Coordinates of C-alpha atoms and ligand atoms in Angstrom, one line a residue:
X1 CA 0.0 0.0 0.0
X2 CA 1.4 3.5 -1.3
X3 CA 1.9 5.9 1.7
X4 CA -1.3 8.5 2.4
X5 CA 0.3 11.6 1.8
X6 CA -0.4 14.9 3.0
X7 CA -0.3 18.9 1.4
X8 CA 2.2 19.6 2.7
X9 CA 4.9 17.2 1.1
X10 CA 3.7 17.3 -2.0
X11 CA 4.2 21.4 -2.3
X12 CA 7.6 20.6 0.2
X13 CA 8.6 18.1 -2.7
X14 CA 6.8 20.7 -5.6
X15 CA 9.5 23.4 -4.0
X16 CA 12.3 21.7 -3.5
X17 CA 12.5 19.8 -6.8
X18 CA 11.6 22.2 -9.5
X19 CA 8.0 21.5 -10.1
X20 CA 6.1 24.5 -8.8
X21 CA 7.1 28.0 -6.7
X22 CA 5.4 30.4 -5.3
X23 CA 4.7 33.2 -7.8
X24 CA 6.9 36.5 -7.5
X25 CA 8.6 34.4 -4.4
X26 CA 11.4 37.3 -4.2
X27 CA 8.2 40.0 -3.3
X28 CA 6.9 38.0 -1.0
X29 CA 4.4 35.9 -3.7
X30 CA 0.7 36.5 -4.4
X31 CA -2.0 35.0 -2.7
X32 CA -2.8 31.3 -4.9
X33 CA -0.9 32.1 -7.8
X34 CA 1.6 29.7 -8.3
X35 CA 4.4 29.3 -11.1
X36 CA 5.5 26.0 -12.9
X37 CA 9.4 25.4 -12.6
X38 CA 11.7 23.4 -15.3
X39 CA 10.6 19.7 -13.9
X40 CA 6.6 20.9 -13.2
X41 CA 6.6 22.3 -17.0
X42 CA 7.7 19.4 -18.7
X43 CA 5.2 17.5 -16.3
X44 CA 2.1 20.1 -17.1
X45 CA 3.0 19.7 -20.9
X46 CA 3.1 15.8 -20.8
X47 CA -0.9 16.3 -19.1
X48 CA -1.8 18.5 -21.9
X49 CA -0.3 16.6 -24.6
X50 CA -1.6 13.4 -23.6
X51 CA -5.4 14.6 -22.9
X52 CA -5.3 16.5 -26.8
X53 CA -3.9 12.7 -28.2
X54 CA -6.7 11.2 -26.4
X55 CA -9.2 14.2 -27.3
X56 CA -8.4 15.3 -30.8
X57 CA -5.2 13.0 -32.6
X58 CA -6.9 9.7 -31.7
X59 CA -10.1 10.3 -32.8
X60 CA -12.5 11.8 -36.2
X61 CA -14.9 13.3 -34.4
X62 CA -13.0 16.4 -32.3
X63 CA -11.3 19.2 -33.6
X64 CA -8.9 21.6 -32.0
X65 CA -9.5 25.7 -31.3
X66 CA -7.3 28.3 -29.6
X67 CA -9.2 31.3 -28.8
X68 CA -8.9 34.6 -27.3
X69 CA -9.1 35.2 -23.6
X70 CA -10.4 38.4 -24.0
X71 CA -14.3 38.6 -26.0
X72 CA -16.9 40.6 -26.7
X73 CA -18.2 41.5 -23.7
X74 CA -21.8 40.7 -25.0
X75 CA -20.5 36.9 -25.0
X76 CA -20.7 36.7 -21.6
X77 CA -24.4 38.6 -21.2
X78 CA -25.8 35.8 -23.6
X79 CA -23.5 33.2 -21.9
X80 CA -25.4 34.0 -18.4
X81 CA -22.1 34.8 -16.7
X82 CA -22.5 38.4 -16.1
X83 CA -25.8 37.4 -14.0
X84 CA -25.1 34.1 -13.1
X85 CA -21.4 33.4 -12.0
X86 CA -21.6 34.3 -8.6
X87 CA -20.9 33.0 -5.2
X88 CA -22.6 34.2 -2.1
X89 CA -19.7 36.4 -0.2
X90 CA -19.9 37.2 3.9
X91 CA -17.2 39.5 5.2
X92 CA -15.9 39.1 9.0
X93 CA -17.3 42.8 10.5
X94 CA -14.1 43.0 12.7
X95 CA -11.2 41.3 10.6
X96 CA -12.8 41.8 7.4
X97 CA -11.7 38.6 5.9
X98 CA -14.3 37.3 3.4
X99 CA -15.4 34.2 3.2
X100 CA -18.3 31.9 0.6
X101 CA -21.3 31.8 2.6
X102 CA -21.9 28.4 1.7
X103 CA -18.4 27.2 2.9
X104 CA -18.9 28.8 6.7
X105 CA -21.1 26.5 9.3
X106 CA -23.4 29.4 11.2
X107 CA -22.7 33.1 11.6
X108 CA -19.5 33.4 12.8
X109 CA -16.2 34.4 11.2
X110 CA -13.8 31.0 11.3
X111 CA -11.1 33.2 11.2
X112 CA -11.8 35.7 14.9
X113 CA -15.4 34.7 16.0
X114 CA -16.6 37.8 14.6
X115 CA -20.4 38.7 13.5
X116 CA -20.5 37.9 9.7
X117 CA -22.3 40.5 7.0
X118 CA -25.4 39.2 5.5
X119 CA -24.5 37.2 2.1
X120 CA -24.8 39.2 -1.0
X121 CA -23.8 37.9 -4.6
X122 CA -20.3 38.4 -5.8
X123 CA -19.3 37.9 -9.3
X124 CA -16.1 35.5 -10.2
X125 CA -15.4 37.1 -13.4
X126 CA -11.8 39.6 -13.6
X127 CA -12.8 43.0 -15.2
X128 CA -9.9 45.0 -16.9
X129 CA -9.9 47.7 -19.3
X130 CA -9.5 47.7 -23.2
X131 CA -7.9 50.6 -24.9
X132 CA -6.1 53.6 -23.5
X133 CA -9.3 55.5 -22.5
X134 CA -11.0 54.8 -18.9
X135 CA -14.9 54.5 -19.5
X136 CA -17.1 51.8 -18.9
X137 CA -17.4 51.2 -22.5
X138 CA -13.9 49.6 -22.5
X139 CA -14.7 47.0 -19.8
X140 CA -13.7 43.4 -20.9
X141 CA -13.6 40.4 -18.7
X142 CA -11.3 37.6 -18.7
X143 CA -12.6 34.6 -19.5
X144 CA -13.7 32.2 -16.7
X145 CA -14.1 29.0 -18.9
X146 CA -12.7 28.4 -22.6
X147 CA -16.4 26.8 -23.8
X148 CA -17.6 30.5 -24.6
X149 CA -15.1 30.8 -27.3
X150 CA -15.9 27.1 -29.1
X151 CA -19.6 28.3 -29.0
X152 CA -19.1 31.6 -31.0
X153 CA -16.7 30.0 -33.6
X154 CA -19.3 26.8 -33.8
X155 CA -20.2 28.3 -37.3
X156 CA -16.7 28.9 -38.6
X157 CA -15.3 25.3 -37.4
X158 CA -18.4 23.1 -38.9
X159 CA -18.2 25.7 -42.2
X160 CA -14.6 24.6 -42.6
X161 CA -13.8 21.1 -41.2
X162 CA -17.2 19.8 -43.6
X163 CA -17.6 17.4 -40.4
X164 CA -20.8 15.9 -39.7
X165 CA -22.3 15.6 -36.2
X166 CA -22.2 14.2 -33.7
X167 CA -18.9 16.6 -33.8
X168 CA -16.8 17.9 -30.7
X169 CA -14.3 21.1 -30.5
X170 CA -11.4 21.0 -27.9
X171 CA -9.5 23.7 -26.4
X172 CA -6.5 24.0 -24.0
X173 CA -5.7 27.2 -22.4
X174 CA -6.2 29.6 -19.4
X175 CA -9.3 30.6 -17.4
X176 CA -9.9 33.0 -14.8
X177 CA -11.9 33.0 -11.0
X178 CA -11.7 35.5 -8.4
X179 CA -12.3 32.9 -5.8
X180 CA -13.7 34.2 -2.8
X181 CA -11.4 31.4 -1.3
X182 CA -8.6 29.5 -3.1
X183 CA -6.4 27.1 -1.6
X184 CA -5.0 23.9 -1.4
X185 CA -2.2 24.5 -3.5
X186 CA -3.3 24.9 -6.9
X187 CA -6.3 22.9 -6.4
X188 CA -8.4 26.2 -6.5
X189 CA -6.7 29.2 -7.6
X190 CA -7.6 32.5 -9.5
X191 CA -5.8 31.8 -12.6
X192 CA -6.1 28.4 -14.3
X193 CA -6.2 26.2 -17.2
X194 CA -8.7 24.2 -18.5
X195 CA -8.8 21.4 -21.0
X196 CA -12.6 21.4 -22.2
X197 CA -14.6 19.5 -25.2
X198 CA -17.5 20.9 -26.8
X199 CA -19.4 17.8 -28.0
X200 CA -22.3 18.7 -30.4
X201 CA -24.8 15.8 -31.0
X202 CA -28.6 15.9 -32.3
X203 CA -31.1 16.8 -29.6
X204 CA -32.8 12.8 -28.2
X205 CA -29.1 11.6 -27.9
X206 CA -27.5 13.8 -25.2
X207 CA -28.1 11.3 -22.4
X208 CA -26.4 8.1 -24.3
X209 CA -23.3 10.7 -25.7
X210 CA -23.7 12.2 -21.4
X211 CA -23.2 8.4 -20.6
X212 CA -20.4 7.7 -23.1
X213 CA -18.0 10.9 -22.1
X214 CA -18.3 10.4 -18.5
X215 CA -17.1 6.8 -18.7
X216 CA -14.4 8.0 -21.6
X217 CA -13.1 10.5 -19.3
X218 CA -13.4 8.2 -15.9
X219 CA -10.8 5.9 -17.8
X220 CA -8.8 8.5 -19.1
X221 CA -7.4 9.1 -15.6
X222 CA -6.9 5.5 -14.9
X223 CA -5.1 4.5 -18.0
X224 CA -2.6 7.1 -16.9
X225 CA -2.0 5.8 -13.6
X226 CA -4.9 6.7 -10.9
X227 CA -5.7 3.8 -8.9
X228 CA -9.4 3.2 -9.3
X229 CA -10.3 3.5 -5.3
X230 CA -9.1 7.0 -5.4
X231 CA -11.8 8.0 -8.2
X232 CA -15.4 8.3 -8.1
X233 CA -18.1 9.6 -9.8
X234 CA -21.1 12.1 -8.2
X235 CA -24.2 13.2 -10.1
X236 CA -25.2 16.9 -9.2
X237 CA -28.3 17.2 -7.7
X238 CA -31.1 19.2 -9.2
X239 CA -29.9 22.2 -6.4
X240 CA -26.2 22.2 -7.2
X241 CA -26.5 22.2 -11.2
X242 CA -25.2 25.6 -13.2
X243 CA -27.4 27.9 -14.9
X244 CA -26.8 26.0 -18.3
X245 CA -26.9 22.9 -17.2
X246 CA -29.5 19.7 -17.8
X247 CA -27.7 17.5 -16.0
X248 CA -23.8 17.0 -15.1
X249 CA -21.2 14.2 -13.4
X250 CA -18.3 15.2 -11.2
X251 CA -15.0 12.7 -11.3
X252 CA -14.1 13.2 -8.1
X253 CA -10.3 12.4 -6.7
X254 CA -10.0 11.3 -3.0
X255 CA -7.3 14.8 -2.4
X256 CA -5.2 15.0 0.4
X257 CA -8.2 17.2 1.4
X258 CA -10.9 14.8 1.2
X259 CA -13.1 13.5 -2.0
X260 CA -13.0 16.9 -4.1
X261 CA -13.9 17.9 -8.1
X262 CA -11.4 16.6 -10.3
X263 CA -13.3 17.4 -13.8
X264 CA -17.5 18.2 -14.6
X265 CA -19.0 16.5 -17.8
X266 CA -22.2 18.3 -18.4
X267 CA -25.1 18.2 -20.9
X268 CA -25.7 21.4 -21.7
X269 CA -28.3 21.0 -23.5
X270 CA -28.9 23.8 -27.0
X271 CA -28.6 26.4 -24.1
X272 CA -25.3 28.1 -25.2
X273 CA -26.4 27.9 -28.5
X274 CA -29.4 29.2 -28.6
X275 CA -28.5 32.0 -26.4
X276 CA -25.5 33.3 -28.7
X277 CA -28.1 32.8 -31.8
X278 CA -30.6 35.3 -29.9
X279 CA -28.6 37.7 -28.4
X280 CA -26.2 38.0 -31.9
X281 CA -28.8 37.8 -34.2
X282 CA -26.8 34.9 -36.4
X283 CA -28.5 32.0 -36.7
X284 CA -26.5 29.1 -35.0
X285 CA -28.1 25.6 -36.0
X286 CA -27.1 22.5 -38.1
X287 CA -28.3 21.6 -41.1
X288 CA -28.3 17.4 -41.8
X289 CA -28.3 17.6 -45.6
X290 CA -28.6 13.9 -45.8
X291 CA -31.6 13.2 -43.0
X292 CA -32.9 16.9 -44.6
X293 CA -33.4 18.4 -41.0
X294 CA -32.5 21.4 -39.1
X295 CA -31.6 21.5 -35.5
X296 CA -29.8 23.4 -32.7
X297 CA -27.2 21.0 -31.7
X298 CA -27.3 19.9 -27.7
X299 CA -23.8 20.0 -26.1
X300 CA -22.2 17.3 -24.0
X301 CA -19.3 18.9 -22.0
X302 CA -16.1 17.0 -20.7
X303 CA -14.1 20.4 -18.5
X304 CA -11.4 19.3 -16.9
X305 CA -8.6 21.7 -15.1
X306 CA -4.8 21.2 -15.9
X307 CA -3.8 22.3 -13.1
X308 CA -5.7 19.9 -11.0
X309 CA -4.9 17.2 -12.8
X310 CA -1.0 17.9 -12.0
X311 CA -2.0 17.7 -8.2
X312 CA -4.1 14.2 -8.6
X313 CA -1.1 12.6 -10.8
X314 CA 1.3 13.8 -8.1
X315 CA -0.5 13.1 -4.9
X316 CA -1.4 9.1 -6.6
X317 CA 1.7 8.7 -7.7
X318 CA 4.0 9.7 -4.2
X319 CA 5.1 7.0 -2.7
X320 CA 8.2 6.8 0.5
X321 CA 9.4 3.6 0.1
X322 CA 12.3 1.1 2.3
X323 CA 15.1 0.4 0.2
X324 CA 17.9 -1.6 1.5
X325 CA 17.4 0.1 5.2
X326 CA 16.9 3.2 3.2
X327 CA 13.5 5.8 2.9
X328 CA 13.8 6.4 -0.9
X329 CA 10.8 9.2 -1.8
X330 CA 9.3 8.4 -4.9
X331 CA 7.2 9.3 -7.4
X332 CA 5.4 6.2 -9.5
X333 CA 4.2 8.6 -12.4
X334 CA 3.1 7.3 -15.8
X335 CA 5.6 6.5 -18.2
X336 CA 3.7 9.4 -20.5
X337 CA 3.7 11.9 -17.7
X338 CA 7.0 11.9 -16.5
X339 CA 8.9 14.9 -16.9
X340 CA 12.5 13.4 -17.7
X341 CA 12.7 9.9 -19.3
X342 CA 16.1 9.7 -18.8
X343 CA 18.5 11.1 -16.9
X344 CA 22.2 10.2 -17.5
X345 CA 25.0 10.4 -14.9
X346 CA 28.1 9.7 -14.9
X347 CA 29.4 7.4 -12.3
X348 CA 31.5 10.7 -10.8
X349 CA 32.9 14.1 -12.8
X350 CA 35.7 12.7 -14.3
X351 CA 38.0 13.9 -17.7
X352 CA 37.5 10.3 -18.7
X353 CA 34.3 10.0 -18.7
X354 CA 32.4 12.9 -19.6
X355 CA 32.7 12.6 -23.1
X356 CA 31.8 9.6 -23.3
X357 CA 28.3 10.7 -20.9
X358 CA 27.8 13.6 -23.1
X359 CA 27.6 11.2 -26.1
X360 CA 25.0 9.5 -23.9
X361 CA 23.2 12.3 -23.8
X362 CA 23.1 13.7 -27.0
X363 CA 22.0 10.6 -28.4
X364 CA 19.3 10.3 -26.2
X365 CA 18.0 13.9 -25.7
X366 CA 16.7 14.2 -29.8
X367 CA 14.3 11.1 -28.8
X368 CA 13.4 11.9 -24.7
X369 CA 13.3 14.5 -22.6
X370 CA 16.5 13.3 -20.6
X371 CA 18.7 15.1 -18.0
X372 CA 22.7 15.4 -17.5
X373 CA 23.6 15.6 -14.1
X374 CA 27.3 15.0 -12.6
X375 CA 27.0 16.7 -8.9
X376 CA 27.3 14.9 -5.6
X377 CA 27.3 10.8 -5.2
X378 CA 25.6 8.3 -7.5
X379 CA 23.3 7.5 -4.7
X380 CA 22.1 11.4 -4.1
X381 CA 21.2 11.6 -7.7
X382 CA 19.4 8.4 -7.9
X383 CA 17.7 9.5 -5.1
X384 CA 16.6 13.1 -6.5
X385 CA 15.6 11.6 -10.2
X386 CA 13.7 9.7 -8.3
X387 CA 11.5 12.5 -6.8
X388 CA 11.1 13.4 -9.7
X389 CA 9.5 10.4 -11.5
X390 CA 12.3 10.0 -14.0
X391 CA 12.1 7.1 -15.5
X392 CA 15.7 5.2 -16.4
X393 CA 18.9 5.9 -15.0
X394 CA 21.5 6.0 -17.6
X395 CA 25.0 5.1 -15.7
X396 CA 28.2 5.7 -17.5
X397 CA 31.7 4.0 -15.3
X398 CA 35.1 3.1 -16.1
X399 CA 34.5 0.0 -17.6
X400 CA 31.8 2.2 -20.0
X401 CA 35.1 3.6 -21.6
X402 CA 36.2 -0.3 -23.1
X403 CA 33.0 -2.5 -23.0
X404 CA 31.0 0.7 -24.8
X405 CA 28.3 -0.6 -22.4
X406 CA 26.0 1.4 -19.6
X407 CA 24.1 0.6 -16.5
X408 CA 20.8 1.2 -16.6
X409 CA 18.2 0.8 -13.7
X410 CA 14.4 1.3 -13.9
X411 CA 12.5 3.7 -11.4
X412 CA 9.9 1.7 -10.0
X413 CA 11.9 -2.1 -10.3
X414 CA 15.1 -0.8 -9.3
X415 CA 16.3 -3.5 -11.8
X416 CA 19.7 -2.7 -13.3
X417 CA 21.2 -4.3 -16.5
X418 CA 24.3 -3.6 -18.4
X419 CA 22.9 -2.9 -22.1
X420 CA 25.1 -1.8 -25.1
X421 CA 25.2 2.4 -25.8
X422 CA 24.9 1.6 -29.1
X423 CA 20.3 0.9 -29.5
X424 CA 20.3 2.3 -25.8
X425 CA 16.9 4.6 -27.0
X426 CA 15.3 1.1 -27.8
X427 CA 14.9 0.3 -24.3
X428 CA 13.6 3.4 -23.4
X429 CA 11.0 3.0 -26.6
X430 CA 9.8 -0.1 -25.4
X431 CA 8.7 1.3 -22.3
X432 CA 7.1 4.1 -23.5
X433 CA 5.1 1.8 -25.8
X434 CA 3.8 0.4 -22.4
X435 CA 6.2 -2.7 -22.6
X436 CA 7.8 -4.2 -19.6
X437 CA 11.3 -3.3 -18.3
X438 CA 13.3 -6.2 -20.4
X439 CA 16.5 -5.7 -22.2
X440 CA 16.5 -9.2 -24.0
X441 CA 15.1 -7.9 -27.4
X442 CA 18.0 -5.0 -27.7
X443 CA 20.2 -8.2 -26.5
X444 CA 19.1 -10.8 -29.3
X445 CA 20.0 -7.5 -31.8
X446 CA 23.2 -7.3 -30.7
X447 CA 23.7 -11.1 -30.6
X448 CA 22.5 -11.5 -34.6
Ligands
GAP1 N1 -17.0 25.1 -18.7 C1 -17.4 24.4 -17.5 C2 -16.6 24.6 -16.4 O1 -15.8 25.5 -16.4 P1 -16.3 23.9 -13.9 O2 -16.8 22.7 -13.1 O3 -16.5 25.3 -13.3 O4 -16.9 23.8 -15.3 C3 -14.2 22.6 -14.8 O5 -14.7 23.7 -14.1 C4 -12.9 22.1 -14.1 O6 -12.0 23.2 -14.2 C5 -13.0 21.7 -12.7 O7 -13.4 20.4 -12.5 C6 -11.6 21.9 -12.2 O8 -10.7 20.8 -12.6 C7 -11.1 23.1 -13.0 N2 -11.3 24.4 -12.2 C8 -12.4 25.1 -12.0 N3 -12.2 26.2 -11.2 C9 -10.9 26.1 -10.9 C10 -10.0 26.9 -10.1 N4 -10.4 28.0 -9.5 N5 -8.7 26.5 -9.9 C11 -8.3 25.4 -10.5 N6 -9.0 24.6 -11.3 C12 -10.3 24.9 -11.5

């Protein structure tokens, strides 16, 4: 059984190894905003990259969009956000902290005690200004989801892909919140990214296409890794649904936290659409040339957030295990997720061997993202590739320099072999390919 882990070693561990800082650390950082270092970059990317395979390269029926973040600010009347996207905000009358009204049990202030203002409706959307002249004319908003974007371009994208329905659209990018109350690392923060699917089907076959993308997306997170007991699904109930919504499914990941949103797959119903249609005046339906109807496409939607997917694949994939009378930290991250593949190091810093490592390394680094690194003892940088989930161990000794052979040990095995340089990448192909840590095939090559 993997270790429960807590917060705070996974932002400890976040710190410490690269993956995320505190934003503008040097001034003291800013409250929930959080910045992605060299190891958590290559780690967001891998998430992003892996759901847009899954989303748009594998598959006929998505498409790909990258949008503005700033829009017409008439999108977001019709969308419902400038009325709708609200929390209910108390404020602490002595300590003036604020707080959600539905996240504080009776009328005190968590915080000091104190008596808490009556609840009044606060919007999540930023407001800045467009242009160089100060007038409420040139108020804009930044987006708070990405979907608003695939809806006004539905026209544009069906016009020029010539793809029939059922059809989705797919976007990656960054959303914005002013949460009343972030936290938990960058579960919750005020700037985000989502990864959401716009999937357009004919009205009478939402629920079965509702079904279909909440199971799709339910696997998606345990192909890559998630250990089924730590997922779960929750319907909404009629209460808790948003303004657009029909009907809607959280995946839910058991966070250090507790049992928390992970992604929403929503039916959306032709509201989006038919609200653009009315408050633009363009006509926003789909026309079935074949079956000779006309309809307003109903929407199944798949929203997930980047960000919070990073946390899940970190938290599941922590582990502090014995080795040889020895903690070891690791992290048991998916062979597609992993930031560095490979890292090669050189048994110490030596004028013998480094050229020999570097050639290592520059055969490698065209094929995987792979790291040099010749500091401190063998066994210290095992221990921090490691923490950070890389993958192989490349090992380049003395006896490197005549047998033109390396060491290489697997992260979650701790299996060594000796394999030849020369094919070295094939071993490192066959496990991305999902294939078991075995060096006989490169082996039998080298035999023929
Ligand atoms: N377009 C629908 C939509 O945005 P949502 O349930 O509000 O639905 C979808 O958001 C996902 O986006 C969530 O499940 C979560 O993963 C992520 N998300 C939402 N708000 C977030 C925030 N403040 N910080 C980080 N991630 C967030």
């Amino acid at each position: 059984m993997p270790v429960k882990v807590d917060m705070d070693k996974i932002v400890s561990l976040c710190k410490r190894r690269g993956f995320i800082f505190p934003s503008s650390e040097i001034y003291g950082g800013l409250a929930s905003c959080w910045d992605y270092g060299p190891v958590g970059v290559e780690l967001k990317r891998n998430v992003k990259e892996t759901w847009w395979k899954a989303i748009v390269q594998d598959r006929d029926d998505v498409v790909g969009l990258d949008t503005s973040i700033m829009m017409h600010p008439g999108v977001w009347a019709a969308s419902g956000h400038i009325d709708n996207f609200t929390d209910p905000l108390v404020e602490c009358k002595s300590c003036h902290l604020r707080w959600r009204a539905d996240a504080v049990e009776g009328k005190k202030c968590p915080q000091c005690g104190g008596e808490l203002t009556e609840p009044r409706m606060f919007n999540l959307m930023f407001k800045t200004l467009m242009g160089p002249v100060e007038e409420e004319a040139s108020i804009v908003y930044l987006r708070p989801e990405t979907a608003q974007g695939i809806f006004v371009n539905f026209e544009n994208v069906v016009t020029t892909s010539r793809k029939k329905l059922p059809l989705g659209i797919a976007q990656i990018g960054k959303s914005f919140r002013n949460e009343i109350t972030p936290g938990n690392f960058i579960f919750r923060t005020r700037e985000f990214e989502h990864m959401e699917v716009e999937y357009f089907v004919k009205p009478g076959t939402d629920e079965k296409w509702l079904d279909y993308w909440v199971k799709e997306r339910f696997e998606w997170y345990v192909k890559l890794g998630i250990r089924k007991e730590n997922l779960r699904l929750r319907q909404h109930g009629k209460d808790e649904l948003a303004h657009y919504a029909k009907d809607c499914y959280d995946v839910e990941y058991l966070f250090p936290m507790g049992w928390s949103e992970l992604e929403g797959i929503a039916n959306r119903g032709d509201f989006d659409l038919t609200q653009h249609a009315k408050c633009s005046g363009k006509e926003l339906s789909y026309r079935d040339a074949e079956a000779g109807e006309k309809y307003v496409p109903y929407v199944i939607e798949p929203s997930a957030g980047v960000d919070r997917s990073v946390l899940a694949f970190l938290v599941d994939a922590y582990d502090e295990e014995e080795v040889e009378g020895e903690k070891r930290t690791v992290l048991h991250l998916h062979h597609s997720l992993a930031p560095i593949k490979v890292a090669v190091l050189p048994l110490s810093r030596n004028e013998k061997l480094t050229p020999l490592a570097k050639e290592v390394f520059k055969q490698l680094c065209p094929n995987f993202m792979t790291d040099y690194d010749d500091s401190q003892s063998i066994g210290r940088r095992y221990r921090r590739q490691d923490e950070i989930g890389t993958l192989f161990c490349v090992t380049v000794d003395f006896e490197s320099l005549e047998d033109k052979q390396v060491t290489i040990r697997e992260r979650d095995s701790l299996a060594q072999i000796r394999v030849p340089i020369e094919g070295l990448e094939k071993v490192v192909e066959a496990k991305l390919k999902g294939e078991a840590f075995d060096a006989s095939p490169l082996w039998a090559t080298r035999e023929k």
